[in-house]
Amino acid sequence: MTSKSLLTEDKRTKARNAAERRFKSYGVAAIAVAMMALAILLTSVIVKGIGAFSQTYVTIDITLPADRLDKDGNRDPAEMAGVTTIGYASVLRDGLIDTLAAAGIETEVSDRDIGDMISKEASATVRNRVLANPDLIGETVNFNLLADGRIDGFFKGRVTMETASRDQNVSPEQLVLAEQMAEAGIIETRINWAFLSLPDASDQRPEAAGLGVAILGSLYMMIVVLVLALPIAVAASIYLEEFAPKNRWTDIIEVNIANLAAVPSIVYGILGLAIFINFMEFNQSSPLVGGLVLTLMTLPTIIISTRAALKSVPPSIRDAALGVGASKMQSVFHHVLPLAAPGILTGTIIGLAQALGETAPLLLIGMVAFVRDYPQAFSDSAGLFGDPSTALPVQIYNWTQRSDPAFVERAQGAIIVLLVFLLIMNAAAIILRRKFERRW
Amino acid sequence: MKDTSMTKNIKISANNIDVYYGEKHAIKDVSVQIEDKTVTAFIGPSGCGKSTFLRCINRMNDTIDIARVTGHIAIDGEDIYDPRVDPVQLRAKVGMVFQKPNPFPKSIYDNVAYGPKIHGLSRNKAELDEIVEKSLRRGALWEEVKDRLHEPGTGLSGGQQQRLCIARAVATEPEVLLMDEPCSALDPIATAQVEELIDELRQSFSVVIVTHSMQQAARVSQKTAFFHLGNMVEYDETDKIFTNPEDPRTESYISGRIG
């Protein structure tokens, strides 16, 4: 009878250890795949979208001719409004041609094509400035104008000589000229914060499109969701968890809340269309309706996480409070709720983040519309959050539908903005959670 | 019922109490008269219903959906299961200390001040300070914590936490103090401190303590009730129960043959 040595592994131990090592390597492999997918996704989005945050501008001095912009010479904005953007476009074109001549740049490019190198949006910009300040007429003013989307794309590498030769909207000669202008300092590419504030723009002028309306719309919807979903969900959870009798009815309610959390979001969109727009006649495309739909969608998420947070508060705390003669409500509000707050907060922020990224239900209630006017939080005609608006994820969807590749870059840029917002919200959830949990 | 409680200085008079947890018949026809300014111990094997019975006295069983209580419990002659009785008021009169120390995750001061605050026992901060000090002294904790009243109660040791819970329970000026195995989570030194404290509390309250430890019951109580399988087998002077019990089951239990 010799006992086994501890210094050698027996067969069973070897097999067990090998199984454990295999399992660990599966885990590491799974994490590696996930991290790689994330890295590829983020790199692709950032590489393609970062261009949206810089923009190419043409800087020229233009003398605003009184004979073309204010024929009567009385500087009356109402009469000057008779000159359309087409009139201004020709002024800008002539201004650019003069600037080229002054810089000593010679080119074969036709006058018309030189004019096309400036964005179609620029003439409207200049017109608005002149109408707002008629005294500018006759003066020589330094203008910073958007370059055309193709020229912008050339400086960002999206447009090359080769693609330009196949493109009706831009010619290789224009690109050569653009290079000369860049050397002379007439054209430059710089950071474009206006991407975050400008409204959407039409198909012809991707260079002027921004996220201003979408961000405002999303912000308004988040306010609606927060103001409605948080109190409703917390009240419902507290009642179900702390007060409601445990019987068949509460079981049914519980199961249905879990089911609601799994309902596809587009179904909420159909519901919103039927109830809020067709029946209650709220404004189509309005952040109010969008917010209401997202509230319905977010409610189950917040209720489930709030109930989990309430459940995780030890029952001994409730006993302690009841034992010193606190009422049920006092025990909940003085002791249980503060302890559950970090969990509730995290659930709410994650619910909001989910709502912020939701697209499908918004398509159904018309938030996919092309909106140029900034929505007002309140207006007499449309009421609270009643102005037509769009939202970040819908704007992304919208831009990816357009043919000009410049919009794809815009869409990727918008994805970056959306991801940054989501990151900020999740970080806030983590920070708040840490802060409250560390109190004791 | 009223007469007995008045004449013999009976504080709590329980008659024909039955408790059901759903289908389970947890307490079977228990009647017991608990005297004022006395420590009464409930002993018995696990699951015999002693804690359940204790929780009937301040209606903590109300918080369990499936629990059903029948019979009469009167405190000072008033039926506490009368529909007019609000359990919240009752629990101010009948304080409770639980098995595991369960201080609120708040400061030591706030733990003790919470009860007086919600019952409006103080008119201002100075009075509240006074109540807190008095309660902590009664809980034999004042000397240890007077310099750190605003530190979290959860940071104290187990024994200190349990004394804090006792201080919290006495802060509302109850007349009865229920203790559900208050020392089961404590080490022997902390247990000795709490037992000493229980003896002092007898001066002001009627104390009912549930305990697993027969030695503890013998040390701290004047009256002892032995519970077995939901029945109250025997209730008498502690000395008598431990030296000369009448029921053979009691004798088996205290001599270690069942339990």
Short mmCIF file of N, CA, C and O in Angstrom, two decimals, chain B residues 115-232:
data_model
loop_
_atom_site.label_atom_id
_atom_site.label_comp_id
_atom_site.label_asym_id
_atom_site.label_seq_id
_atom_site.Cartn_x
_atom_site.Cartn_y
_atom_site.Cartn_z
N GLY B 115 -36.38 57.43 14.76
CA GLY B 115 -37.67 57.14 15.39
C GLY B 115 -38.29 58.37 16.03
O GLY B 115 -39.43 58.73 15.71
N PRO B 116 -37.56 59.04 16.95
CA PRO B 116 -38.10 60.25 17.57
C PRO B 116 -38.54 61.29 16.53
O PRO B 116 -39.55 61.96 16.72
N LYS B 117 -37.78 61.38 15.42
CA LYS B 117 -38.14 62.37 14.39
C LYS B 117 -39.50 62.05 13.79
O LYS B 117 -40.36 62.92 13.69
N ILE B 118 -39.69 60.79 13.36
CA ILE B 118 -40.95 60.50 12.67
C ILE B 118 -42.13 60.47 13.63
O ILE B 118 -43.27 60.62 13.22
N HIS B 119 -41.86 60.30 14.93
CA HIS B 119 -42.97 60.33 15.89
C HIS B 119 -43.14 61.70 16.53
O HIS B 119 -43.98 61.87 17.41
N GLY B 120 -42.30 62.65 16.12
CA GLY B 120 -42.42 64.01 16.65
C GLY B 120 -42.19 64.10 18.15
O GLY B 120 -42.91 64.78 18.86
N LEU B 121 -41.17 63.39 18.64
CA LEU B 121 -40.92 63.37 20.08
C LEU B 121 -40.07 64.54 20.56
O LEU B 121 -39.88 64.73 21.75
N SER B 122 -39.52 65.29 19.62
CA SER B 122 -38.69 66.42 20.04
C SER B 122 -39.15 67.67 19.33
O SER B 122 -39.62 67.61 18.20
N ARG B 123 -39.01 68.80 20.03
CA ARG B 123 -39.44 70.04 19.41
C ARG B 123 -38.30 70.74 18.70
O ARG B 123 -38.50 71.53 17.81
N ASN B 124 -37.08 70.47 19.13
CA ASN B 124 -35.96 71.14 18.48
C ASN B 124 -34.71 70.28 18.53
O ASN B 124 -34.71 69.19 19.09
N LYS B 125 -33.67 70.80 17.94
CA LYS B 125 -32.41 70.06 17.81
C LYS B 125 -31.85 69.69 19.19
O LYS B 125 -31.36 68.57 19.39
N ALA B 126 -31.95 70.62 20.15
CA ALA B 126 -31.36 70.35 21.47
C ALA B 126 -32.07 69.18 22.13
O ALA B 126 -31.42 68.30 22.71
N GLU B 127 -33.39 69.16 22.02
CA GLU B 127 -34.14 68.04 22.60
C GLU B 127 -33.78 66.72 21.93
O GLU B 127 -33.64 65.70 22.59
N LEU B 128 -33.63 66.80 20.62
CA LEU B 128 -33.30 65.60 19.87
C LEU B 128 -31.92 65.09 20.30
O LEU B 128 -31.73 63.89 20.54
N ASP B 129 -30.97 66.04 20.43
CA ASP B 129 -29.63 65.66 20.91
C ASP B 129 -29.72 64.94 22.24
O ASP B 129 -29.03 63.95 22.48
N GLU B 130 -30.59 65.48 23.08
CA GLU B 130 -30.75 64.90 24.41
C GLU B 130 -31.28 63.47 24.33
O GLU B 130 -30.78 62.56 25.00
N ILE B 131 -32.32 63.29 23.48
CA ILE B 131 -32.90 61.95 23.31
C ILE B 131 -31.84 60.98 22.80
O ILE B 131 -31.71 59.86 23.29
N VAL B 132 -31.06 61.45 21.83
CA VAL B 132 -30.04 60.58 21.24
C VAL B 132 -29.03 60.17 22.31
O VAL B 132 -28.68 59.00 22.44
N GLU B 133 -28.59 61.15 23.10
CA GLU B 133 -27.60 60.82 24.13
C GLU B 133 -28.19 59.83 25.14
O GLU B 133 -27.58 58.83 25.49
N LYS B 134 -29.42 60.13 25.59
CA LYS B 134 -30.06 59.28 26.59
C LYS B 134 -30.22 57.85 26.06
O LYS B 134 -29.92 56.88 26.76
N SER B 135 -30.64 57.75 24.79
CA SER B 135 -30.86 56.42 24.23
C SER B 135 -29.56 55.67 24.08
O SER B 135 -29.48 54.47 24.35
N LEU B 136 -28.51 56.38 23.63
CA LEU B 136 -27.23 55.70 23.47
C LEU B 136 -26.67 55.28 24.83
O LEU B 136 -26.02 54.24 24.96
N ARG B 137 -26.94 56.08 25.88
CA ARG B 137 -26.51 55.69 27.23
C ARG B 137 -27.27 54.43 27.66
O ARG B 137 -26.68 53.51 28.22
N ARG B 138 -28.58 54.42 27.39
CA ARG B 138 -29.36 53.24 27.74
C ARG B 138 -28.88 52.02 26.96
O ARG B 138 -28.96 50.90 27.43
N GLY B 139 -28.39 52.25 25.74
CA GLY B 139 -27.87 51.15 24.93
C GLY B 139 -26.43 50.82 25.29
O GLY B 139 -25.80 50.04 24.58
N ALA B 140 -25.90 51.46 26.34
CA ALA B 140 -24.52 51.23 26.80
C ALA B 140 -23.52 51.44 25.67
O ALA B 140 -22.55 50.70 25.53
N LEU B 141 -23.79 52.45 24.84
CA LEU B 141 -22.92 52.69 23.69
C LEU B 141 -22.33 54.09 23.69
O LEU B 141 -21.37 54.38 22.99
N TRP B 142 -22.89 54.96 24.55
CA TRP B 142 -22.55 56.38 24.49
C TRP B 142 -21.06 56.63 24.62
O TRP B 142 -20.47 57.36 23.81
N GLU B 143 -20.43 56.00 25.61
CA GLU B 143 -19.02 56.28 25.86
C GLU B 143 -18.16 55.91 24.65
O GLU B 143 -17.15 56.53 24.38
N GLU B 144 -18.60 54.87 23.92
CA GLU B 144 -17.79 54.41 22.80
C GLU B 144 -17.96 55.27 21.55
O GLU B 144 -17.07 55.32 20.71
N VAL B 145 -19.12 55.91 21.40
CA VAL B 145 -19.37 56.59 20.12
C VAL B 145 -19.57 58.09 20.25
O VAL B 145 -19.80 58.76 19.25
N LYS B 146 -19.47 58.63 21.46
CA LYS B 146 -19.86 60.04 21.62
C LYS B 146 -19.02 60.99 20.75
O LYS B 146 -19.48 62.07 20.41
N ASP B 147 -17.80 60.57 20.39
CA ASP B 147 -16.95 61.46 19.59
C ASP B 147 -17.12 61.24 18.09
O ASP B 147 -16.47 61.90 17.29
N ARG B 148 -17.91 60.27 17.73
CA ARG B 148 -18.07 60.01 16.28
C ARG B 148 -19.53 59.73 15.93
O ARG B 148 -19.84 58.80 15.20
N LEU B 149 -20.39 60.59 16.46
CA LEU B 149 -21.82 60.40 16.25
C LEU B 149 -22.20 60.51 14.78
O LEU B 149 -23.23 60.00 14.35
N HIS B 150 -21.37 61.21 14.01
CA HIS B 150 -21.76 61.43 12.62
C HIS B 150 -21.04 60.51 11.65
O HIS B 150 -21.07 60.71 10.44
N GLU B 151 -20.41 59.49 12.22
CA GLU B 151 -19.86 58.46 11.35
C GLU B 151 -20.93 57.39 11.11
O GLU B 151 -21.84 57.21 11.91
N PRO B 152 -20.78 56.65 9.99
CA PRO B 152 -21.82 55.67 9.67
C PRO B 152 -21.98 54.59 10.72
O PRO B 152 -20.99 54.07 11.25
N GLY B 153 -23.23 54.26 11.00
CA GLY B 153 -23.52 53.21 11.98
C GLY B 153 -23.07 51.84 11.51
O GLY B 153 -22.77 50.96 12.31
N THR B 154 -22.98 51.69 10.17
CA THR B 154 -22.57 50.40 9.63
C THR B 154 -21.08 50.16 9.83
O THR B 154 -20.60 49.06 9.58
N GLY B 155 -20.35 51.21 10.26
CA GLY B 155 -18.91 51.04 10.46
C GLY B 155 -18.56 50.49 11.83
O GLY B 155 -17.40 50.21 12.11
N LEU B 156 -19.56 50.34 12.70
CA LEU B 156 -19.30 49.82 14.05
C LEU B 156 -19.11 48.30 14.01
O LEU B 156 -19.45 47.64 13.02
N SER B 157 -18.58 47.75 15.11
CA SER B 157 -18.45 46.29 15.18
C SER B 157 -19.83 45.68 15.38
O SER B 157 -20.80 46.39 15.69
N GLY B 158 -19.93 44.35 15.22
CA GLY B 158 -21.23 43.68 15.32
C GLY B 158 -21.94 43.95 16.63
O GLY B 158 -23.13 44.29 16.65
N GLY B 159 -21.21 43.83 17.74
CA GLY B 159 -21.82 44.04 19.04
C GLY B 159 -22.27 45.48 19.21
O GLY B 159 -23.36 45.75 19.75
N GLN B 160 -21.43 46.40 18.74
CA GLN B 160 -21.80 47.82 18.84
C GLN B 160 -23.03 48.10 17.99
O GLN B 160 -23.92 48.85 18.40
N GLN B 161 -23.05 47.48 16.79
CA GLN B 161 -24.22 47.68 15.92
C GLN B 161 -25.50 47.21 16.61
O GLN B 161 -26.53 47.88 16.55
N GLN B 162 -25.42 46.05 17.29
CA GLN B 162 -26.61 45.54 17.93
C GLN B 162 -27.04 46.46 19.08
O GLN B 162 -28.22 46.72 19.28
N ARG B 163 -26.05 47.00 19.81
CA ARG B 163 -26.42 47.94 20.87
C ARG B 163 -26.98 49.23 20.29
O ARG B 163 -27.85 49.87 20.87
N LEU B 164 -26.46 49.59 19.10
CA LEU B 164 -27.03 50.76 18.42
C LEU B 164 -28.49 50.49 18.07
O LEU B 164 -29.35 51.37 18.22
N CYS B 165 -28.77 49.28 17.61
CA CYS B 165 -30.16 48.95 17.27
C CYS B 165 -31.04 48.98 18.51
O CYS B 165 -32.21 49.38 18.44
N ILE B 166 -30.48 48.55 19.66
CA ILE B 166 -31.25 48.63 20.91
C ILE B 166 -31.50 50.09 21.27
O ILE B 166 -32.63 50.48 21.62
N ALA B 167 -30.45 50.91 21.13
CA ALA B 167 -30.61 52.34 21.42
C ALA B 167 -31.66 52.96 20.50
O ALA B 167 -32.49 53.76 20.92
N ARG B 168 -31.64 52.52 19.24
CA ARG B 168 -32.62 53.02 18.28
C ARG B 168 -34.03 52.61 18.70
O ARG B 168 -34.98 53.39 18.60
N ALA B 169 -34.15 51.36 19.20
CA ALA B 169 -35.47 50.88 19.59
C ALA B 169 -35.98 51.61 20.84
O ALA B 169 -37.16 51.93 20.94
N VAL B 170 -35.09 51.91 21.80
CA VAL B 170 -35.57 52.56 23.03
C VAL B 170 -35.78 54.06 22.84
O VAL B 170 -36.44 54.70 23.66
N ALA B 171 -35.23 54.61 21.72
CA ALA B 171 -35.34 56.07 21.51
C ALA B 171 -36.77 56.52 21.34
O ALA B 171 -37.10 57.67 21.63
N THR B 172 -37.64 55.63 20.89
CA THR B 172 -39.03 56.04 20.69
C THR B 172 -39.85 55.86 21.97
O THR B 172 -41.07 55.95 21.92
N GLU B 173 -39.18 55.62 23.09
CA GLU B 173 -39.85 55.43 24.38
C GLU B 173 -40.93 54.36 24.31
O GLU B 173 -42.10 54.61 24.66
N PRO B 174 -40.56 53.14 23.91
CA PRO B 174 -41.57 52.08 23.87
C PRO B 174 -41.87 51.60 25.29
O PRO B 174 -41.16 51.96 26.23
N GLU B 175 -42.90 50.80 25.43
CA GLU B 175 -43.20 50.22 26.74
C GLU B 175 -42.80 48.75 26.77
O GLU B 175 -42.55 48.18 27.81
N VAL B 176 -42.76 48.15 25.58
CA VAL B 176 -42.37 46.75 25.46
C VAL B 176 -41.21 46.70 24.47
O VAL B 176 -41.18 47.45 23.50
N LEU B 177 -40.24 45.84 24.77
CA LEU B 177 -39.12 45.68 23.85
C LEU B 177 -39.04 44.23 23.45
O LEU B 177 -38.88 43.35 24.29
N LEU B 178 -39.20 43.98 22.16
CA LEU B 178 -39.12 42.61 21.66
C LEU B 178 -37.74 42.37 21.08
O LEU B 178 -37.22 43.21 20.35
N MET B 179 -37.12 41.25 21.44
CA MET B 179 -35.78 40.97 20.92
C MET B 179 -35.78 39.57 20.32
O MET B 179 -36.03 38.59 21.00
N ASP B 180 -35.48 39.53 19.00
CA ASP B 180 -35.53 38.26 18.29
C ASP B 180 -34.10 37.73 18.15
O ASP B 180 -33.38 38.14 17.25
N GLU B 181 -33.70 36.86 19.02
CA GLU B 181 -32.35 36.29 19.04
C GLU B 181 -31.29 37.38 18.85
O GLU B 181 -30.50 37.34 17.91
N PRO B 182 -31.26 38.35 19.75
CA PRO B 182 -30.42 39.52 19.53
C PRO B 182 -28.93 39.21 19.58
O PRO B 182 -28.12 40.02 19.14
N CYS B 183 -28.54 38.07 20.11
CA CYS B 183 -27.11 37.79 20.27
C CYS B 183 -26.62 36.70 19.34
O CYS B 183 -25.46 36.31 19.41
N SER B 184 -27.49 36.21 18.44
CA SER B 184 -27.08 35.04 17.66
C SER B 184 -25.96 35.39 16.68
O SER B 184 -25.25 34.51 16.25
N ALA B 185 -25.81 36.67 16.33
CA ALA B 185 -24.75 37.02 15.39
C ALA B 185 -23.55 37.63 16.10
O ALA B 185 -22.69 38.21 15.45
N LEU B 186 -23.51 37.51 17.44
CA LEU B 186 -22.45 38.22 18.17
C LEU B 186 -21.47 37.24 18.82
O LEU B 186 -21.80 36.10 19.12
N ASP B 187 -20.27 37.74 19.06
CA ASP B 187 -19.27 36.91 19.74
C ASP B 187 -19.56 36.93 21.24
O ASP B 187 -20.37 37.73 21.72
N PRO B 188 -18.93 36.05 22.04
CA PRO B 188 -19.27 35.93 23.46
C PRO B 188 -19.12 37.23 24.25
O PRO B 188 -19.94 37.52 25.12
N ILE B 189 -18.11 38.03 23.93
CA ILE B 189 -17.92 39.27 24.70
C ILE B 189 -19.05 40.23 24.43
O ILE B 189 -19.67 40.79 25.34
N ALA B 190 -19.38 40.40 23.14
CA ALA B 190 -20.48 41.29 22.78
C ALA B 190 -21.79 40.77 23.36
O ALA B 190 -22.64 41.54 23.82
N THR B 191 -21.93 39.43 23.38
CA THR B 191 -23.14 38.83 23.95
C THR B 191 -23.27 39.20 25.43
O THR B 191 -24.34 39.60 25.89
N ALA B 192 -22.16 39.09 26.14
CA ALA B 192 -22.19 39.42 27.56
C ALA B 192 -22.61 40.87 27.78
O ALA B 192 -23.41 41.18 28.66
N GLN B 193 -22.10 41.76 26.91
CA GLN B 193 -22.46 43.18 27.04
C GLN B 193 -23.95 43.38 26.81
O GLN B 193 -24.61 44.12 27.55
N VAL B 194 -24.47 42.71 25.77
CA VAL B 194 -25.88 42.89 25.47
C VAL B 194 -26.75 42.30 26.58
O VAL B 194 -27.76 42.88 26.98
N GLU B 195 -26.31 41.15 27.14
CA GLU B 195 -27.10 40.54 28.22
C GLU B 195 -27.15 41.45 29.44
O GLU B 195 -28.21 41.62 30.07
N GLU B 196 -26.03 42.05 29.75
CA GLU B 196 -25.97 42.99 30.87
C GLU B 196 -26.95 44.14 30.64
O GLU B 196 -27.68 44.56 31.53
N LEU B 197 -26.95 44.58 29.38
CA LEU B 197 -27.83 45.67 28.99
C LEU B 197 -29.30 45.28 29.15
O LEU B 197 -30.12 46.06 29.66
N ILE B 198 -29.63 44.05 28.76
CA ILE B 198 -31.02 43.59 28.85
C ILE B 198 -31.49 43.65 30.31
O ILE B 198 -32.61 44.07 30.61
N ASP B 199 -30.58 43.27 31.20
CA ASP B 199 -30.92 43.28 32.61
C ASP B 199 -31.24 44.69 33.08
O ASP B 199 -32.14 44.91 33.89
N GLU B 200 -30.49 45.67 32.55
CA GLU B 200 -30.76 47.07 32.93
C GLU B 200 -32.07 47.56 32.33
O GLU B 200 -32.81 48.32 32.95
N LEU B 201 -32.34 47.11 31.09
CA LEU B 201 -33.54 47.58 30.41
C LEU B 201 -34.80 47.15 31.15
O LEU B 201 -35.85 47.79 31.04
N ARG B 202 -34.68 46.08 31.93
CA ARG B 202 -35.83 45.57 32.67
C ARG B 202 -36.41 46.63 33.61
O ARG B 202 -37.60 46.60 33.93
N GLN B 203 -35.55 47.56 34.06
CA GLN B 203 -36.04 48.61 34.95
C GLN B 203 -37.15 49.43 34.28
O GLN B 203 -38.07 49.88 34.94
N SER B 204 -37.00 49.64 32.96
CA SER B 204 -37.93 50.55 32.30
C SER B 204 -38.94 49.87 31.39
O SER B 204 -39.98 50.47 31.10
N PHE B 205 -38.61 48.68 30.91
CA PHE B 205 -39.49 48.08 29.92
C PHE B 205 -39.88 46.67 30.32
O PHE B 205 -39.24 46.06 31.16
N SER B 206 -40.88 46.22 29.58
CA SER B 206 -41.16 44.80 29.65
C SER B 206 -40.46 44.19 28.44
O SER B 206 -40.68 44.61 27.30
N VAL B 207 -39.51 43.28 28.70
CA VAL B 207 -38.67 42.77 27.62
C VAL B 207 -39.05 41.34 27.29
O VAL B 207 -39.20 40.52 28.19
N VAL B 208 -39.26 41.07 26.00
CA VAL B 208 -39.52 39.70 25.57
C VAL B 208 -38.38 39.30 24.64
O VAL B 208 -38.11 39.99 23.66
N ILE B 209 -37.69 38.23 24.98
CA ILE B 209 -36.53 37.86 24.19
C ILE B 209 -36.66 36.42 23.69
O ILE B 209 -37.04 35.52 24.43
N VAL B 210 -36.40 36.26 22.40
CA VAL B 210 -36.38 34.91 21.83
C VAL B 210 -34.93 34.49 21.78
O VAL B 210 -34.07 35.27 21.37
N THR B 211 -34.62 33.30 22.23
CA THR B 211 -33.22 32.90 22.21
C THR B 211 -33.07 31.41 21.94
O THR B 211 -33.92 30.60 22.30
N HIS B 212 -31.97 31.07 21.29
CA HIS B 212 -31.61 29.68 21.06
C HIS B 212 -30.87 29.10 22.26
O HIS B 212 -30.79 27.90 22.42
N SER B 213 -30.27 30.04 22.99
CA SER B 213 -29.35 29.60 24.02
C SER B 213 -30.07 29.48 25.36
O SER B 213 -30.59 30.47 25.88
N MET B 214 -30.11 28.27 25.88
CA MET B 214 -30.80 28.09 27.17
C MET B 214 -30.06 28.78 28.28
O MET B 214 -30.65 29.31 29.21
N GLN B 215 -28.71 28.78 28.18
CA GLN B 215 -27.92 29.47 29.20
C GLN B 215 -28.29 30.95 29.24
O GLN B 215 -28.42 31.55 30.30
N GLN B 216 -28.48 31.52 28.02
CA GLN B 216 -28.85 32.93 27.97
C GLN B 216 -30.20 33.15 28.64
O GLN B 216 -30.37 34.08 29.42
N ALA B 217 -31.14 32.29 28.31
CA ALA B 217 -32.47 32.43 28.92
C ALA B 217 -32.35 32.36 30.44
O ALA B 217 -32.93 33.16 31.17
N ALA B 218 -31.54 31.41 30.91
CA ALA B 218 -31.38 31.26 32.35
C ALA B 218 -30.73 32.50 32.95
O ALA B 218 -31.07 32.91 34.06
N ARG B 219 -29.78 33.08 32.21
CA ARG B 219 -29.05 34.23 32.76
C ARG B 219 -29.91 35.48 32.83
O ARG B 219 -29.88 36.22 33.79
N VAL B 220 -30.66 35.78 31.74
CA VAL B 220 -31.29 37.10 31.67
C VAL B 220 -32.76 37.14 32.07
O VAL B 220 -33.28 38.20 32.40
N SER B 221 -33.46 36.00 32.04
CA SER B 221 -34.91 36.12 32.16
C SER B 221 -35.42 35.75 33.55
O SER B 221 -34.76 35.04 34.31
N GLN B 222 -36.62 36.29 33.84
CA GLN B 222 -37.30 35.89 35.07
C GLN B 222 -38.38 34.85 34.78
O GLN B 222 -38.70 34.02 35.60
N LYS B 223 -38.95 34.98 33.56
CA LYS B 223 -39.98 34.02 33.17
C LYS B 223 -39.53 33.38 31.87
O LYS B 223 -38.90 34.04 31.03
N THR B 224 -39.86 32.12 31.68
CA THR B 224 -39.47 31.45 30.45
C THR B 224 -40.66 30.67 29.90
O THR B 224 -41.40 30.04 30.67
N ALA B 225 -40.81 30.75 28.56
CA ALA B 225 -41.83 29.94 27.91
C ALA B 225 -41.12 28.99 26.97
O ALA B 225 -40.23 29.39 26.23
N PHE B 226 -41.50 27.71 27.00
CA PHE B 226 -40.88 26.73 26.10
C PHE B 226 -41.86 26.39 24.99
O PHE B 226 -43.00 26.00 25.23
N PHE B 227 -41.40 26.58 23.76
CA PHE B 227 -42.22 26.30 22.58
C PHE B 227 -41.73 25.04 21.91
O PHE B 227 -40.52 24.80 21.81
N HIS B 228 -42.68 24.24 21.43
CA HIS B 228 -42.29 23.05 20.69
C HIS B 228 -43.33 22.76 19.62
O HIS B 228 -44.51 22.63 19.91
N LEU B 229 -42.90 22.70 18.37
CA LEU B 229 -43.77 22.40 17.23
C LEU B 229 -45.04 23.27 17.20
O LEU B 229 -46.12 22.78 16.92
N GLY B 230 -44.86 24.55 17.47
CA GLY B 230 -45.99 25.47 17.38
C GLY B 230 -46.84 25.53 18.64
O GLY B 230 -47.75 26.36 18.73
N ASN B 231 -46.57 24.64 19.59
CA ASN B 231 -47.32 24.71 20.85
C ASN B 231 -46.46 25.36 21.92
O ASN B 231 -45.24 25.21 21.92
N MET B 232 -47.13 26.05 22.86
CA MET B 232 -46.39 26.49 24.02
C MET B 232 -46.56 25.40 25.07
O MET B 232 -47.66 25.14 25.55
#
